[in-house]
Structure formats: C-alpha cells, structure tokens
Amino acid sequence: MARPAKAVINLAAIRHNYRLAKELAPHSRALAVVKGNGYGHGAVEVAQTLAPQADAFAVACIEEAEQLRAAGIDHRLVLLEGIFDPSELPKVDQLGLDLVIHSDYQIDALLDYTPRHPLNLWLKMDSGMHRLGFSPDAFLEAYKRLHGASQAGEITLMSHFARADELDQPRTREQLELFLRFSRALDLPISLSNSPAVLAWPETHQQWVRPGMMLYGASPLDRATATSAQLEPAMTLSSAIIAVQHLKAGDSIGYGNRYSCTRPTRVGVVAMGYADGFPRHAPNGLPVLIGEHDKSSLIGRVSMDMLTVDITDIDDADVGTEVTFWGRGLPIELIAEQCGTIPYELVTNLTPRIPRLYVDCSNC
Ligand SMILES: *Cc1c(COP(=O)(O)O)cnc(C)c1O
C-alpha cells in the first residue's frame, strides 16, 4: 500500500465557486486568481477546469504564467506584481501577459522597451493597504506617463483592500471612496475586489473582480454570511491510521511528551506531518474526522511524517481507517482558526509530497 496521505480536489466545486463569484458580481468580469499553485490545488488543473468559463487568470510571477501557457491556457493572464526586473519584458511580450504597474521603475523599464504588441496594463493605486501601488497623488502622474505610449494596450485601474474580510470595518468603504476620488476622471475599467469584497462589498465590484480564496471554497470573511454559505470546499485533506497504541493513564505521546493521557487511551498514529505542510503548531484537541463521520481530536505534537489522534471512543477505528483533517465534513475555516492561521496558509503550505487527486463531482 502506498502512503495514504492525499488531497482530493473536486473540480466541480471550483467551477461552482467561480460561477458564484460571477453571480454575485453580475456586471463584472472575473480574474480567477491561481497564484501559489492555485492556492495549493494545482494551478494547471484549476485553470483547465475554469478555462471554458473564466474571463482571465492571475498569477504572481512569470514562472507561474509560463506553466499555464505551456498547459495551453491562452486567456488574458495578469502578473499581479508586474515585472521584478526589466530583463523579464521579452518573456512577458512573448507570452502575451498583462502587467500590474505599481512603481516608477516598472514604467521606466516598459518605456525603454519595444514589445511586438502593446501590453495590457493594470495601474495600481495604494489606497490604504500600503504595500504596492502609487499614492493617490502620484497615480495620475503615472497614468500620464503610460497614456498614449506605444507600449501600452488597455489600461485598467486597480487597488487592493486591507480589511475587506472584516464586515464591520469602515476601512473598505474609505479605501473605495479615496480610490474613486482620484480615478473617476479617467473613465477606465476598475478592479478592486478580492474574495471578501466579492462576497461582502458589492459596491466595490466595478468592471473586474479578482476572486482567489473563494474559488477554492474557503470563506475569507470574519463570520459566515448568506454568500459565504454558498461556497463549496474544493479540497479534502486526509490520510490513514498506520499503527495503534494502547496507552495507560499517565503515559505521554511523541516529541516533548506534549500530551499526557488522562485515561486509558487508544492512539491512532496517522501518516501526516509537517513535511506534508500540516501545521506543526496544531494544538492538542484540534478536531479530526475518523472514518466517515466520527469526530475526534489530535493529541500530541505533530512530527515530520506522522501525527497522533485519540481513537479511544471509536471502536472500529484501526490500521487503515481514514482520517480527515479538513474539507468534506470538517470546515477548513475552523481548523485554521484553531491553528492560529487562515485557510490561505493551510492550503498553500501543502508540499509536493501530498498527491493531489482530482475528482469532478457535482453533488458530493
Ligand atoms: C491574491 C490576490 C487576490 C486574491 O485575493 P483573495 O483574498 O484570495 O481573493 C486579489 N488581488 C491581488 C492583487 C492579489 O494579490
């Protein structure tokens, strides 16, 4: 038997979630964000399943874009941080990529280069995130440098929200107002909304939305809403019990003996560890599913290739029994919260050692 750890990815869920983004933003086109290997789901597989319905895709760097072009994706494809260095421009031109422009050095490089075809540009304003983009005052100046340049194709104006996941926060509306104040005069397409804004801030949708996490079915919001409840989780991470230990009260388990048994305890040793990307800091008591629907919990520290779960109360759990960590039957939002992180980090941390198995199943 092969090592049983695996991530089963339901492509039908990803298509459903993209469709949901389009229904929530019916007047917008939607960039499907597949950076970070499709948030750990496999960028090529995700892009291929979305290709018939997707308006365009977005990635973080040229290497990710090349992978999609090599797989036959010929949609508009946006580099979300643009170029890092002028030497990338020939490849950008050859692959026909859209560029985010967030800094003057990128405009300098572009104006120094003669592409075969004009490049579509996404000019970014920093409206309060303070990470990438031109300040509102510098934004118009940057636009003037690009406007009319032979290198520039279609120009879209963009910005990014810092707190769209927080439903009671006024910051998103303030960023929107600031952005519109400085961009309205240009009368160009606008793109602002990440997943939380697609789900919860309809006034931000404009001409292009940029859903990422929601495509994979995890809610980015700080609490569930009617829209987030319609997401379908795409990934189920599971493995199986490979050994069973019968311990006495007072025995303790694993590195650092972090968990001491308070009663006679049956322990399932499961083939899943931090070399798979499972969080090492997962706490005692983290929920897991044993078999189809028995709830139990992690006990003891996660090690590199294994972890341990309590199966004392689950009589039929034995070597070979499946253990599920998130996905079907166990929301990843809950697991992320208990591990002190967010679903984004859990899914992108999964290493290549976890085989991704693809299913296409509309009602499972
Ligand atoms: C990653 C990214 C997104 C998608 O964010 P989600 O919260 O995953 O939807 C959108 N816009 C930009 C600029 C990004 O870098």
Tab-separated table of C-alpha atoms and ligand atoms in Angstrom:
chain	number	residue	atom	x	y	z
A	1	MET	CA	0.000	0.000	0.000
A	2	ALA	CA	1.256	3.470	-0.866
A	3	ARG	CA	1.458	6.158	1.786
A	4	PRO	CA	-2.193	7.119	2.326
A	5	ALA	CA	-1.845	10.915	2.709
A	6	LYS	CA	-3.691	12.772	-0.056
A	7	ALA	CA	-5.593	15.893	-1.026
A	8	VAL	CA	-8.709	15.137	-3.041
A	9	ILE	CA	-9.702	18.137	-5.128
A	10	ASN	CA	-13.196	18.458	-6.521
A	11	LEU	CA	-13.013	20.434	-9.754
A	12	ALA	CA	-16.801	20.823	-9.888
A	13	ALA	CA	-16.625	22.804	-6.622
A	14	ILE	CA	-14.095	25.203	-8.144
A	15	ARG	CA	-16.326	25.799	-11.161
A	16	HIS	CA	-19.301	26.317	-8.845
A	17	ASN	CA	-17.373	28.875	-6.788
A	18	TYR	CA	-16.272	30.795	-9.882
A	19	ARG	CA	-19.887	30.827	-11.078
A	20	LEU	CA	-20.910	32.145	-7.649
A	21	ALA	CA	-18.385	34.993	-7.946
A	22	LYS	CA	-19.880	35.899	-11.319
A	23	GLU	CA	-23.431	35.760	-9.961
A	24	LEU	CA	-22.509	37.994	-7.041
A	25	ALA	CA	-20.840	40.465	-9.404
A	26	PRO	CA	-23.117	40.143	-12.438
A	27	HIS	CA	-21.810	43.235	-14.233
A	28	SER	CA	-18.128	42.443	-13.709
A	29	ARG	CA	-15.623	40.227	-15.397
A	30	ALA	CA	-13.680	37.974	-13.018
A	31	LEU	CA	-9.946	37.303	-12.928
A	32	ALA	CA	-9.541	33.818	-11.485
A	33	VAL	CA	-6.514	34.061	-9.178
A	34	VAL	CA	-4.415	30.886	-9.427
A	35	LYS	CA	-1.126	32.065	-7.900
A	36	GLY	CA	0.684	29.868	-5.383
A	37	ASN	CA	-0.017	26.770	-7.485
A	38	GLY	CA	-3.721	27.539	-7.451
A	39	TYR	CA	-3.640	28.064	-3.662
A	40	GLY	CA	-2.128	24.577	-3.420
A	41	HIS	CA	-4.823	22.989	-5.596
A	42	GLY	CA	-2.717	22.720	-8.771
A	43	ALA	CA	-2.693	25.832	-10.969
A	44	VAL	CA	-2.821	23.924	-14.250
A	45	GLU	CA	-5.725	21.704	-13.244
A	46	VAL	CA	-7.647	24.642	-11.789
A	47	ALA	CA	-7.066	26.814	-14.853
A	48	GLN	CA	-8.019	23.987	-17.200
A	49	THR	CA	-11.278	23.288	-15.398
A	50	LEU	CA	-12.133	27.013	-15.335
A	51	ALA	CA	-10.933	27.765	-18.866
A	52	PRO	CA	-14.334	27.483	-20.595
A	53	GLN	CA	-15.979	29.956	-18.195
A	54	ALA	CA	-13.125	32.167	-16.915
A	55	ASP	CA	-12.680	35.708	-18.235
A	56	ALA	CA	-8.964	35.760	-17.367
A	57	PHE	CA	-6.437	34.427	-14.868
A	58	ALA	CA	-3.931	35.996	-12.483
A	59	VAL	CA	-0.637	34.740	-11.077
A	60	ALA	CA	2.227	36.174	-9.021
A	61	CYS	CA	5.181	35.717	-11.334
A	62	ILE	CA	6.366	34.829	-14.788
A	63	GLU	CA	7.265	31.245	-13.834
A	64	GLU	CA	3.652	30.637	-12.821
A	65	ALA	CA	2.452	32.226	-16.065
A	66	GLU	CA	4.777	30.074	-18.168
A	67	GLN	CA	3.370	26.948	-16.593
A	68	LEU	CA	-0.161	27.948	-17.610
A	69	ARG	CA	0.819	28.953	-21.138
A	70	ALA	CA	2.652	25.612	-21.511
A	71	ALA	CA	-0.555	23.857	-20.500
A	72	GLY	CA	-2.460	25.603	-23.265
A	73	ILE	CA	-4.148	28.403	-21.304
A	74	ASP	CA	-4.414	31.283	-23.778
A	75	HIS	CA	-6.619	33.652	-21.757
A	76	ARG	CA	-5.524	37.056	-20.591
A	77	LEU	CA	-3.097	36.320	-17.789
A	78	VAL	CA	-2.153	39.026	-15.277
A	79	LEU	CA	1.138	39.229	-13.381
A	80	LEU	CA	-0.120	40.618	-10.058
A	81	GLU	CA	3.213	42.187	-9.123
A	82	GLY	CA	4.200	43.018	-12.671
A	83	ILE	CA	7.859	42.620	-13.567
A	84	PHE	CA	10.577	42.472	-10.955
A	85	ASP	CA	13.309	43.282	-13.456
A	86	PRO	CA	13.482	44.765	-16.997
A	87	SER	CA	15.025	41.522	-18.271
A	88	GLU	CA	11.604	39.880	-17.933
A	89	LEU	CA	9.962	42.026	-20.594
A	90	PRO	CA	10.848	39.908	-23.647
A	91	LYS	CA	9.250	36.903	-21.979
A	92	VAL	CA	6.201	38.946	-20.956
A	93	ASP	CA	5.855	40.020	-24.569
A	94	GLN	CA	6.375	36.513	-25.915
A	95	LEU	CA	3.820	35.011	-23.508
A	96	GLY	CA	1.382	37.879	-24.046
A	97	LEU	CA	0.939	38.715	-20.356
A	98	ASP	CA	-0.894	41.595	-18.695
A	99	LEU	CA	1.259	43.579	-16.259
A	100	VAL	CA	0.413	45.232	-12.988
A	101	ILE	CA	2.307	48.511	-12.764
A	102	HIS	CA	2.858	49.585	-9.166
A	103	SER	CA	6.148	51.534	-9.258
A	104	ASP	CA	8.011	54.009	-11.415
A	105	TYR	CA	10.862	51.595	-12.104
A	106	GLN	CA	8.370	49.403	-13.955
A	107	ILE	CA	7.218	52.322	-16.102
A	108	ASP	CA	10.845	53.235	-16.855
A	109	ALA	CA	11.529	49.665	-17.963
A	110	LEU	CA	8.393	49.474	-20.089
A	111	LEU	CA	9.002	52.785	-21.861
A	112	ASP	CA	12.552	51.635	-22.648
A	113	TYR	CA	11.308	48.502	-24.360
A	114	THR	CA	9.535	47.891	-27.641
A	115	PRO	CA	7.112	44.993	-27.379
A	116	ARG	CA	5.785	43.294	-30.528
A	117	HIS	CA	2.261	44.000	-29.292
A	118	PRO	CA	1.078	46.638	-26.816
A	119	LEU	CA	0.811	45.179	-23.302
A	120	ASN	CA	-2.368	45.394	-21.247
A	121	LEU	CA	-1.585	47.219	-18.008
A	122	TRP	CA	-3.187	47.250	-14.573
A	123	LEU	CA	-2.152	50.509	-12.942
A	124	LYS	CA	-2.225	50.159	-9.188
A	125	MET	CA	-3.063	52.811	-6.627
A	126	ASP	CA	-2.172	52.432	-2.978
A	127	SER	CA	-5.490	53.430	-1.412
A	128	GLY	CA	-4.544	52.403	2.134
A	129	MET	CA	-3.070	48.905	2.121
A	130	HIS	CA	0.415	50.468	1.944
A	131	ARG	CA	2.018	47.561	0.191
A	132	LEU	CA	2.051	48.063	-3.593
A	133	GLY	CA	0.897	50.963	-5.704
A	134	PHE	CA	1.216	54.670	-6.404
A	135	SER	CA	-0.023	57.093	-3.794
A	136	PRO	CA	-3.227	58.842	-4.882
A	137	ASP	CA	-1.204	61.964	-5.690
A	138	ALA	CA	1.343	60.099	-7.837
A	139	PHE	CA	-1.289	57.963	-9.541
A	140	LEU	CA	-2.380	60.485	-12.172
A	141	GLU	CA	1.236	61.293	-12.963
A	142	ALA	CA	1.934	57.582	-13.505
A	143	TYR	CA	-1.102	57.327	-15.741
A	144	LYS	CA	0.086	60.288	-17.824
A	145	ARG	CA	3.420	58.549	-18.442
A	146	LEU	CA	1.630	55.481	-19.807
A	147	HIS	CA	-1.272	57.115	-21.601
A	148	GLY	CA	-0.626	57.157	-25.316
A	149	ALA	CA	2.662	55.233	-25.033
A	150	SER	CA	3.018	52.733	-27.876
A	151	GLN	CA	3.891	50.042	-25.307
A	152	ALA	CA	0.537	50.398	-23.502
A	153	GLY	CA	-2.547	48.456	-24.556
A	154	GLU	CA	-5.716	48.557	-22.468
A	155	ILE	CA	-5.221	50.216	-19.071
A	156	THR	CA	-7.243	49.065	-16.056
A	157	LEU	CA	-7.086	50.922	-12.756
A	158	MET	CA	-6.737	48.803	-9.661
A	159	SER	CA	-6.251	48.824	-5.910
A	160	HIS	CA	-6.324	46.280	-3.088
A	161	PHE	CA	-8.211	46.196	0.225
A	162	ALA	CA	-6.549	45.660	3.587
A	163	ARG	CA	-9.596	44.760	5.674
A	164	ALA	CA	-12.410	43.559	3.399
A	165	ASP	CA	-12.699	40.368	5.482
A	166	GLU	CA	-13.881	42.411	8.490
A	167	LEU	CA	-17.552	43.007	7.926
A	168	ASP	CA	-17.960	45.791	10.483
A	169	GLN	CA	-14.907	47.763	9.392
A	170	PRO	CA	-15.366	51.166	7.686
A	171	ARG	CA	-11.902	50.924	6.089
A	172	THR	CA	-13.021	49.185	2.893
A	173	ARG	CA	-15.528	51.915	2.120
A	174	GLU	CA	-12.903	54.586	2.901
A	175	GLN	CA	-10.437	52.942	0.512
A	176	LEU	CA	-13.146	52.726	-2.154
A	177	GLU	CA	-14.022	56.403	-1.797
A	178	LEU	CA	-10.397	57.520	-1.896
A	179	PHE	CA	-9.738	55.380	-4.959
A	180	LEU	CA	-12.778	56.680	-6.824
A	181	ARG	CA	-11.978	60.278	-5.947
A	182	PHE	CA	-8.601	60.015	-7.686
A	183	SER	CA	-9.564	57.736	-10.569
A	184	ARG	CA	-13.067	58.654	-11.630
A	185	ALA	CA	-11.918	61.338	-14.047
A	186	LEU	CA	-10.035	58.769	-16.133
A	187	ASP	CA	-13.128	56.774	-17.112
A	188	LEU	CA	-11.258	53.464	-17.401
A	189	PRO	CA	-12.128	49.956	-16.218
A	190	ILE	CA	-11.597	49.454	-12.472
A	191	SER	CA	-10.623	46.388	-10.432
A	192	LEU	CA	-10.705	46.355	-6.638
A	193	SER	CA	-12.399	43.271	-5.192
A	194	ASN	CA	-10.569	40.301	-3.709
A	195	SER	CA	-12.698	37.383	-2.456
A	196	PRO	CA	-14.004	39.025	0.732
A	197	ALA	CA	-15.031	42.078	-1.293
A	198	VAL	CA	-16.731	39.890	-3.902
A	199	LEU	CA	-18.696	38.190	-1.123
A	200	ALA	CA	-19.467	41.130	1.119
A	201	TRP	CA	-18.870	44.527	-0.535
A	202	PRO	CA	-20.936	44.730	-3.739
A	203	GLU	CA	-20.267	48.453	-4.195
A	204	THR	CA	-16.612	47.587	-4.883
A	205	HIS	CA	-17.249	45.206	-7.768
A	206	GLN	CA	-16.791	47.645	-10.687
A	207	GLN	CA	-15.589	46.183	-14.028
A	208	TRP	CA	-13.237	43.406	-12.888
A	209	VAL	CA	-13.294	41.360	-9.669
A	210	ARG	CA	-10.327	39.254	-8.546
A	211	PRO	CA	-11.542	36.195	-6.606
A	212	GLY	CA	-8.835	33.912	-5.205
A	213	MET	CA	-9.549	32.025	-1.984
A	214	MET	CA	-13.281	31.837	-2.595
A	215	LEU	CA	-12.701	29.803	-5.776
A	216	TYR	CA	-11.331	27.062	-3.574
A	217	GLY	CA	-14.351	27.184	-1.291
A	218	ALA	CA	-12.966	28.611	1.944
A	219	SER	CA	-14.595	31.718	3.318
A	220	PRO	CA	-12.240	34.666	3.802
A	221	LEU	CA	-14.796	36.538	5.937
A	222	ASP	CA	-14.583	37.025	9.690
A	223	ARG	CA	-18.014	35.452	10.059
A	224	ALA	CA	-20.307	33.365	7.897
A	225	THR	CA	-22.797	35.162	5.647
A	226	ALA	CA	-25.509	34.083	3.208
A	227	THR	CA	-22.997	34.435	0.383
A	228	SER	CA	-20.124	32.608	2.078
A	229	ALA	CA	-22.507	29.754	2.945
A	230	GLN	CA	-22.863	29.064	-0.777
A	231	LEU	CA	-19.173	28.251	-1.236
A	232	GLU	CA	-18.277	24.619	-1.851
A	233	PRO	CA	-14.980	23.433	-0.335
A	234	ALA	CA	-12.773	22.076	-3.085
A	235	MET	CA	-10.064	20.273	-1.111
A	236	THR	CA	-10.327	17.391	1.354
A	237	LEU	CA	-7.056	16.528	3.092
A	238	SER	CA	-6.869	13.053	4.571
A	239	SER	CA	-4.604	10.156	5.429
A	240	ALA	CA	-4.990	6.911	7.369
A	241	ILE	CA	-4.015	5.226	10.614
A	242	ILE	CA	-0.785	3.243	10.201
A	243	ALA	CA	-0.365	1.991	13.797
A	244	VAL	CA	-2.375	1.801	17.011
A	245	GLN	CA	-1.015	2.330	20.549
A	246	HIS	CA	-2.781	1.247	23.745
A	247	LEU	CA	-1.639	3.621	26.478
A	248	LYS	CA	-2.325	3.876	30.217
A	249	ALA	CA	-3.442	6.949	32.110
A	250	GLY	CA	-0.298	8.998	32.711
A	251	ASP	CA	1.523	7.809	29.575
A	252	SER	CA	2.521	10.594	27.243
A	253	ILE	CA	2.943	10.751	23.498
A	254	GLY	CA	5.566	11.829	20.983
A	255	TYR	CA	8.183	14.593	20.949
A	256	GLY	CA	8.243	16.626	24.112
A	257	ASN	CA	5.593	14.308	25.513
A	258	ARG	CA	3.224	17.190	24.905
A	259	TYR	CA	0.096	15.143	25.599
A	260	SER	CA	-0.351	13.035	28.730
A	261	CYS	CA	-3.202	10.537	28.769
A	262	THR	CA	-5.828	11.255	31.396
A	263	ARG	CA	-7.410	7.819	30.912
A	264	PRO	CA	-6.555	4.529	29.213
A	265	THR	CA	-6.223	5.741	25.638
A	266	ARG	CA	-6.157	4.165	22.180
A	267	VAL	CA	-3.991	6.262	19.934
A	268	GLY	CA	-4.047	6.193	16.145
A	269	VAL	CA	-0.752	7.088	14.504
A	270	VAL	CA	-1.513	8.803	11.190
A	271	ALA	CA	0.724	9.340	8.154
A	272	MET	CA	0.611	13.147	8.037
A	273	GLY	CA	3.212	15.586	9.287
A	274	TYR	CA	4.814	18.948	8.857
A	275	ALA	CA	6.851	17.728	5.865
A	276	ASP	CA	3.438	17.467	4.183
A	277	GLY	CA	2.731	21.067	5.155
A	278	PHE	CA	0.486	20.188	8.093
A	279	PRO	CA	0.975	22.887	10.754
A	280	ARG	CA	3.397	21.740	13.443
A	281	HIS	CA	1.827	24.138	15.927
A	282	ALA	CA	-1.603	22.446	15.655
A	283	PRO	CA	-2.887	22.226	19.246
A	284	ASN	CA	-3.992	19.251	21.329
A	285	GLY	CA	-7.746	18.928	20.814
A	286	LEU	CA	-7.723	20.011	17.155
A	287	PRO	CA	-10.774	18.304	15.602
A	288	VAL	CA	-10.263	15.460	13.119
A	289	LEU	CA	-12.717	13.110	11.436
A	290	ILE	CA	-12.150	9.388	11.890
A	291	GLY	CA	-13.699	7.308	9.135
A	292	GLU	CA	-16.840	8.781	7.627
A	293	HIS	CA	-18.174	10.868	10.484
A	294	ASP	CA	-16.700	10.153	13.918
A	295	LYS	CA	-15.283	13.310	15.472
A	296	SER	CA	-12.116	13.042	17.490
A	297	SER	CA	-9.015	15.099	18.094
A	298	LEU	CA	-5.296	15.485	17.636
A	299	ILE	CA	-3.273	14.592	20.725
A	300	GLY	CA	0.462	15.215	20.958
A	301	ARG	CA	2.841	17.195	18.805
A	302	VAL	CA	2.792	16.913	15.024
A	303	SER	CA	6.076	15.423	13.824
A	304	MET	CA	7.637	15.444	10.366
A	305	ASP	CA	5.819	12.460	8.881
A	306	MET	CA	3.238	11.481	11.464
A	307	LEU	CA	0.763	12.751	13.993
A	308	THR	CA	-1.387	11.101	16.635
A	309	VAL	CA	-5.140	11.112	17.242
A	310	ASP	CA	-7.388	9.856	20.025
A	311	ILE	CA	-9.452	6.832	18.933
A	312	THR	CA	-10.409	5.596	22.396
A	313	ASP	CA	-14.130	6.069	21.798
A	314	ILE	CA	-14.205	4.859	18.203
A	315	ASP	CA	-14.287	1.080	18.419
A	316	ASP	CA	-13.957	0.319	14.740
A	317	ALA	CA	-11.015	2.658	14.142
A	318	ASP	CA	-7.927	0.611	13.320
A	319	VAL	CA	-4.961	0.460	10.987
A	320	GLY	CA	-6.225	1.597	7.577
A	321	THR	CA	-9.061	3.780	8.887
A	322	GLU	CA	-9.193	7.084	7.030
A	323	VAL	CA	-8.575	10.308	8.990
A	324	THR	CA	-9.724	13.626	7.523
A	325	PHE	CA	-8.131	16.935	8.510
A	326	TRP	CA	-10.193	19.429	6.556
A	327	GLY	CA	-12.636	19.607	3.706
A	328	ARG	CA	-15.590	17.242	3.478
A	329	GLY	CA	-17.252	17.172	6.916
A	330	LEU	CA	-14.712	19.452	8.595
A	331	PRO	CA	-14.551	23.152	7.649
A	332	ILE	CA	-11.031	24.408	6.968
A	333	GLU	CA	-12.007	27.776	8.485
A	334	LEU	CA	-12.414	26.056	11.885
A	335	ILE	CA	-9.102	24.216	11.571
A	336	ALA	CA	-7.271	27.375	10.525
A	337	GLU	CA	-8.676	29.325	13.436
A	338	GLN	CA	-7.627	26.673	15.953
A	339	CYS	CA	-4.146	26.591	14.421
A	340	GLY	CA	-3.870	30.380	14.701
A	341	THR	CA	-3.798	30.933	10.957
A	342	ILE	CA	-6.040	31.314	7.892
A	343	PRO	CA	-7.196	28.802	5.262
A	344	TYR	CA	-4.919	30.524	2.724
A	345	GLU	CA	-1.826	29.427	4.616
A	346	LEU	CA	-3.002	25.873	5.255
A	347	VAL	CA	-3.688	25.120	1.589
A	348	THR	CA	-0.642	26.881	0.151
A	349	ASN	CA	1.679	25.176	2.643
A	350	LEU	CA	0.890	21.672	1.405
A	351	THR	CA	4.081	20.243	-0.060
A	352	PRO	CA	4.561	18.202	-3.240
A	353	ARG	CA	4.688	15.070	-1.085
A	354	ILE	CA	0.890	15.242	-0.832
A	355	PRO	CA	-0.530	13.769	-4.023
A	356	ARG	CA	-3.381	15.843	-5.447
A	357	LEU	CA	-6.149	13.559	-6.696
A	358	TYR	CA	-8.794	15.156	-8.908
A	359	VAL	CA	-12.459	14.285	-8.932
A	360	ASP	CA	-15.294	16.006	-10.739
A	361	CYS	CA	-18.407	15.555	-8.755
A	362	SER	CA	-21.342	17.988	-8.636
A	363	ASN	CA	-23.189	16.592	-5.632
A	364	CYS	CA	-20.551	15.238	-3.287
B	1	LIG	C1	-4.005	37.256	-4.201
B	1	LIG	C2	-4.659	38.469	-4.705
B	1	LIG	C3	-6.051	38.499	-4.872
B	1	LIG	C4	-6.964	37.384	-4.429
B	1	LIG	O1	-7.179	37.501	-3.048
B	1	LIG	P1	-8.208	36.522	-2.297
B	1	LIG	O2	-8.365	37.114	-0.943
B	1	LIG	O3	-7.561	35.186	-2.275
B	1	LIG	O4	-9.434	36.542	-3.111
B	1	LIG	C5	-6.607	39.619	-5.442
B	1	LIG	N1	-5.833	40.686	-5.798
B	1	LIG	C6	-4.499	40.700	-5.627
B	1	LIG	C7	-3.721	41.893	-6.033
B	1	LIG	C8	-3.871	39.606	-5.068
B	1	LIG	O5	-2.546	39.627	-4.892
